[in-house]
Coordinates of C-alpha atoms in Angstrom, one line a residue:
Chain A
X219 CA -91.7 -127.9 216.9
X220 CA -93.4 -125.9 219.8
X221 CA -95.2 -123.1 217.5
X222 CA -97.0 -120.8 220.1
X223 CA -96.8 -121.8 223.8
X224 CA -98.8 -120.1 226.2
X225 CA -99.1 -121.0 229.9
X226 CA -101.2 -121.5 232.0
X227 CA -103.8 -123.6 230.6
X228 CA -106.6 -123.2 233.1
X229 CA -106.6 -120.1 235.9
X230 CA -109.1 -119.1 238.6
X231 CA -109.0 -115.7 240.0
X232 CA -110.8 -113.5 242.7
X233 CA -112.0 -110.3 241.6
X234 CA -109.0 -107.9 242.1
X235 CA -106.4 -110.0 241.5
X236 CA -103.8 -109.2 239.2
X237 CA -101.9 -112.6 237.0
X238 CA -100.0 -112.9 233.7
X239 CA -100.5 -115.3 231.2
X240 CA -97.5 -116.2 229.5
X241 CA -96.8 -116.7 225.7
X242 CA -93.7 -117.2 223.7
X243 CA -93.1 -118.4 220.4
X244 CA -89.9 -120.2 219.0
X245 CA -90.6 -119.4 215.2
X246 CA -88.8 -116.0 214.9
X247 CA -91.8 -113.9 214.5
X248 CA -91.7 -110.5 214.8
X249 CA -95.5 -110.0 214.9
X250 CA -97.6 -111.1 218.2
X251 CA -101.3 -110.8 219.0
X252 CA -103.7 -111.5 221.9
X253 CA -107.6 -112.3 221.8
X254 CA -110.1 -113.2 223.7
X255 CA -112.8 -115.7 223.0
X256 CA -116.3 -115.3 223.9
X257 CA -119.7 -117.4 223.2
X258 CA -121.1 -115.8 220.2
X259 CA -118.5 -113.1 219.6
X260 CA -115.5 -115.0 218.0
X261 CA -112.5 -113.9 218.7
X262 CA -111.5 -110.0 219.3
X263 CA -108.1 -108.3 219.4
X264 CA -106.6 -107.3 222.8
X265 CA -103.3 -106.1 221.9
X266 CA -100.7 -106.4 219.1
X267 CA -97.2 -106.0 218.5
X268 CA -95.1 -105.5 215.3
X269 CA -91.4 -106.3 216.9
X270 CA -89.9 -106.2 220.0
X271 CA -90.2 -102.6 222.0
X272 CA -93.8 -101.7 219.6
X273 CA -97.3 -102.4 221.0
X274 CA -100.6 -101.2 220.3
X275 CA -104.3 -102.0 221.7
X276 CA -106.8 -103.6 219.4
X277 CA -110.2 -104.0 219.9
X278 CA -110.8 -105.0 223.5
X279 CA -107.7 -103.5 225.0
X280 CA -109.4 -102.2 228.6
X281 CA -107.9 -104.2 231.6
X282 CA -105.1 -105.3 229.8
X283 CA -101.2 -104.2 229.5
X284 CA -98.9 -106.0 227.2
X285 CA -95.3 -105.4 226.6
X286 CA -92.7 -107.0 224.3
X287 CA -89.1 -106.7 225.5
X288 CA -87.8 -109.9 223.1
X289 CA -88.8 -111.5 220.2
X290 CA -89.9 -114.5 221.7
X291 CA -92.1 -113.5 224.5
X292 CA -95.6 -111.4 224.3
X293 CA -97.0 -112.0 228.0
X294 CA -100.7 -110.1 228.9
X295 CA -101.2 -108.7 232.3
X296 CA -104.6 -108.3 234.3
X297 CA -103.8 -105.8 236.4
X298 CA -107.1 -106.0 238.7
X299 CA -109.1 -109.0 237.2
X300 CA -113.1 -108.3 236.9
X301 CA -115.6 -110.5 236.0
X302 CA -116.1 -109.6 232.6
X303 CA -112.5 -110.4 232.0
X304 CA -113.6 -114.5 232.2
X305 CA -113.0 -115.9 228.9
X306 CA -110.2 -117.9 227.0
X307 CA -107.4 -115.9 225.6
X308 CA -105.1 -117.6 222.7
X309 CA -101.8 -115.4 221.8
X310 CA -101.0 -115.6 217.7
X311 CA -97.7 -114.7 215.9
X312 CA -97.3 -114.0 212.5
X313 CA -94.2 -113.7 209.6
X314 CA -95.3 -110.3 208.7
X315 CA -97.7 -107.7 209.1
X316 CA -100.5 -109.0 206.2
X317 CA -101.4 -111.6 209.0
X318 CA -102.0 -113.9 206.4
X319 CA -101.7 -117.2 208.0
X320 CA -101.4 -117.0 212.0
X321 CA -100.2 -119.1 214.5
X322 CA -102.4 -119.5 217.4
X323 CA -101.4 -121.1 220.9
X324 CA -103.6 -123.3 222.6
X325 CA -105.7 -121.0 224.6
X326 CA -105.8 -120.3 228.3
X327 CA -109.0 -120.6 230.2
X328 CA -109.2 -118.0 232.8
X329 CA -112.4 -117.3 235.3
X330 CA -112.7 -114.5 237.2
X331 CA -115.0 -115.1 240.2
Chain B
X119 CA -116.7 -100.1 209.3
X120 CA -115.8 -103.7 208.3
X121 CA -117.8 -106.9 209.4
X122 CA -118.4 -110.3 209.1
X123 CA -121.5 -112.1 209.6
X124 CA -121.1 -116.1 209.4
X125 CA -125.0 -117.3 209.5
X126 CA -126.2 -120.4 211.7
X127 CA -124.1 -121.0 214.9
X128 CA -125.1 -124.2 214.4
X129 CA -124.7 -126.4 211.6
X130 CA -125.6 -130.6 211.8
X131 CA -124.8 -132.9 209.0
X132 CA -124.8 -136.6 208.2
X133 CA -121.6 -138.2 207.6
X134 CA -120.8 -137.9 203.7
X135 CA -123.3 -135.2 203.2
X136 CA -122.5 -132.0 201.5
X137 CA -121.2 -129.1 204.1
X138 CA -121.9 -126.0 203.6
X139 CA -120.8 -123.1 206.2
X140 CA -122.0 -119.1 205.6
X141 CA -119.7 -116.1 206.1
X142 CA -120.6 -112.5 204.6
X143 CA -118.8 -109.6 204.9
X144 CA -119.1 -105.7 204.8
X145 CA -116.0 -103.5 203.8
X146 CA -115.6 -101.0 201.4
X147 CA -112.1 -102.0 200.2
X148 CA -110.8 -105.4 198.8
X149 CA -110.3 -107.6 201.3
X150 CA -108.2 -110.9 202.5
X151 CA -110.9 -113.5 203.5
X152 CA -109.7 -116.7 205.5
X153 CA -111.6 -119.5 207.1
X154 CA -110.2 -121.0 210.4
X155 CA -110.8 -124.2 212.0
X156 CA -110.9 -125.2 216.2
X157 CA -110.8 -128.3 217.4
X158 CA -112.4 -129.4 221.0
X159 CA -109.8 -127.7 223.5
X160 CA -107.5 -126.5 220.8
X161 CA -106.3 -123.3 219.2
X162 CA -107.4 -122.1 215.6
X163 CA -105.6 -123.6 212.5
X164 CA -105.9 -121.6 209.4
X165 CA -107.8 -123.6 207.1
X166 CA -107.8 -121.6 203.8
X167 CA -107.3 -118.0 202.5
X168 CA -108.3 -115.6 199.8
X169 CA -105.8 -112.8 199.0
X170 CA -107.0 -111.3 195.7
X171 CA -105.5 -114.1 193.4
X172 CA -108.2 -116.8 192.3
X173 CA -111.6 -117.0 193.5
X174 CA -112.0 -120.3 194.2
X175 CA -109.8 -121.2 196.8
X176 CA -108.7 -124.8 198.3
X177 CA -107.5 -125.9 201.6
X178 CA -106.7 -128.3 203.5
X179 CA -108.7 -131.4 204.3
X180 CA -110.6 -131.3 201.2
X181 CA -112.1 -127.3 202.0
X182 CA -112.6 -125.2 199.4
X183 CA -114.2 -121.8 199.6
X184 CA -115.4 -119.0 196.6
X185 CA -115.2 -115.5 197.1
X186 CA -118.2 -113.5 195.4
X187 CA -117.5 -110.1 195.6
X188 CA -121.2 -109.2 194.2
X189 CA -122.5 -111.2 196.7
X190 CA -119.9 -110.3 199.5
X191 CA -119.5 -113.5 200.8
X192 CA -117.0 -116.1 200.9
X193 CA -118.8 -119.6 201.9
X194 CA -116.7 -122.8 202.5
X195 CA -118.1 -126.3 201.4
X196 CA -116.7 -130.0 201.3
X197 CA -118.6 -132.3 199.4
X198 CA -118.7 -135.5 201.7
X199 CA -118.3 -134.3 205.6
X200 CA -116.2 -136.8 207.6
X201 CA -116.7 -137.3 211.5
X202 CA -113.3 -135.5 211.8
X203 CA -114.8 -132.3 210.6
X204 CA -116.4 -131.7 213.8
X205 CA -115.1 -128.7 215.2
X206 CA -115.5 -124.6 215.3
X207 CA -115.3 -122.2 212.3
X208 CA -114.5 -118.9 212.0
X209 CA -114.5 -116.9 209.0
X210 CA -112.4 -113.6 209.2
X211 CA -111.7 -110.7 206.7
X212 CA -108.5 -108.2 207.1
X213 CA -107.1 -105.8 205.0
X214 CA -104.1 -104.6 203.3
X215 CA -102.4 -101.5 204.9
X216 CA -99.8 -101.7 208.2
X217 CA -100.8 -104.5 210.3
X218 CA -103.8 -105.8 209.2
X219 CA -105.8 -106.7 211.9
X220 CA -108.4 -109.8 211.9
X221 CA -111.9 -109.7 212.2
X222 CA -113.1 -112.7 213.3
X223 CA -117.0 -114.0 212.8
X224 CA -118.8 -115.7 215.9
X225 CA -118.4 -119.2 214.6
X226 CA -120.1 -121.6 213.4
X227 CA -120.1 -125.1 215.0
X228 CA -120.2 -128.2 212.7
X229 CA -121.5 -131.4 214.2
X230 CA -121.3 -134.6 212.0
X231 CA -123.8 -137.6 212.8
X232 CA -123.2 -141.2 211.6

């Protein structure tokens, strides 16, 4: 069972570039999430999306575009990477929309020089 | 607005000792309380979950958590910690309505000494 798959696992970028990380699931969920982890903040919600065609900002959702154009895939795009954007960023799905148990990917580390 | 507060970023215990890991929330609605577990270079495994049926909740690897709604808080123990219960935790609340949307705690990390 692959669960959440999110590539790459480690990414070094120059301030300006633009990169997106990959994340596809194989479990039929309709609902997929981003977040980004921080020392001493947990984790906070970039963007969501409730089925394919629907997505919506969360939290943090600055510097970030998502789109969903299948079921399976929920990739993030930096459009012009900053600094602040270092951090690891783990992709979620979920059965339905109470969120009650979610399905996390093993993270991607990214750094932003 | 809702929040949750999960106290000591830290947390060292001896192997077979009592663990005992904080999480308080704020919300003015009933909510769904869920502890989450992170391994070294892993991603987060739901460990256990309140949803408004019995307080006291188990999970897995011998977890169990009680949520006290006059004390708003929802703190998960284990009797007798085991060196494989080294890892991240993060307590998170949501609630019922649309998408309910996670709020995740900073974390507390457990370290277990022989």
């Amino acid at each position: 069972n692959a669960g959440v798959t999110q590539t790459p696992k480690f990414q070094v970028l120059k301030t300006g570039q633009s990169m997106t990380l990959q994340c596809a699931q194989d479990m039929n969920h309709e609902y997929m999430s981003w977040y980004r982890q921080d020392p001493g903040m947990g984790l906070r919600l970039i963007h969501y999306s409730v089925g394919a065609g629907i997505t919506d900002q969360g939290e943090v959702p600055n510097g970030y575009n998502v789109s969903r154009s299948t079921t399976e895939d929920f990739p993030l795009r930096l459009l012009s990477a900053a600094p602040s954007q270092t951090s690891v960023y783990f992709c979620a799905s979920s059965y339905d929309a109470t969120n009650e148990k979610l399905f996390f990917g093993s993270g991607t580390q990214l750094s932003v020089l | 607005a809702q929040s949750v507060t999960q106290l000591g970023s830290h947390v060292s215990v001896s192997e077979g000792a009592l663990v005992l890991l904080r999480c308080n929330y704020s919300s003015s609605v009933p909510p769904y309380l869920f502890w989450y577990v992170q391994y070294p270079n892993q991603g987060l495994q739901l460990l256990l979950k309140y949803t408004s049926a019995a307080t006291l909740v188990k999970g897995i690897n011998g977890f169990e958590a009680e949520f006290k709604k006059s004390e708003t808080s929802f703190h998960l123990t284990k009797p007798s910690a085991h060196m494989s219960d080294a890892a991240e935790y993060f307590c998170a609340v949501s609630f019922s309505g649309g998408y309910n949307k996670l709020i995740f705690g900073a974390g507390t990390r457990l370290a277990v000494h022989p």
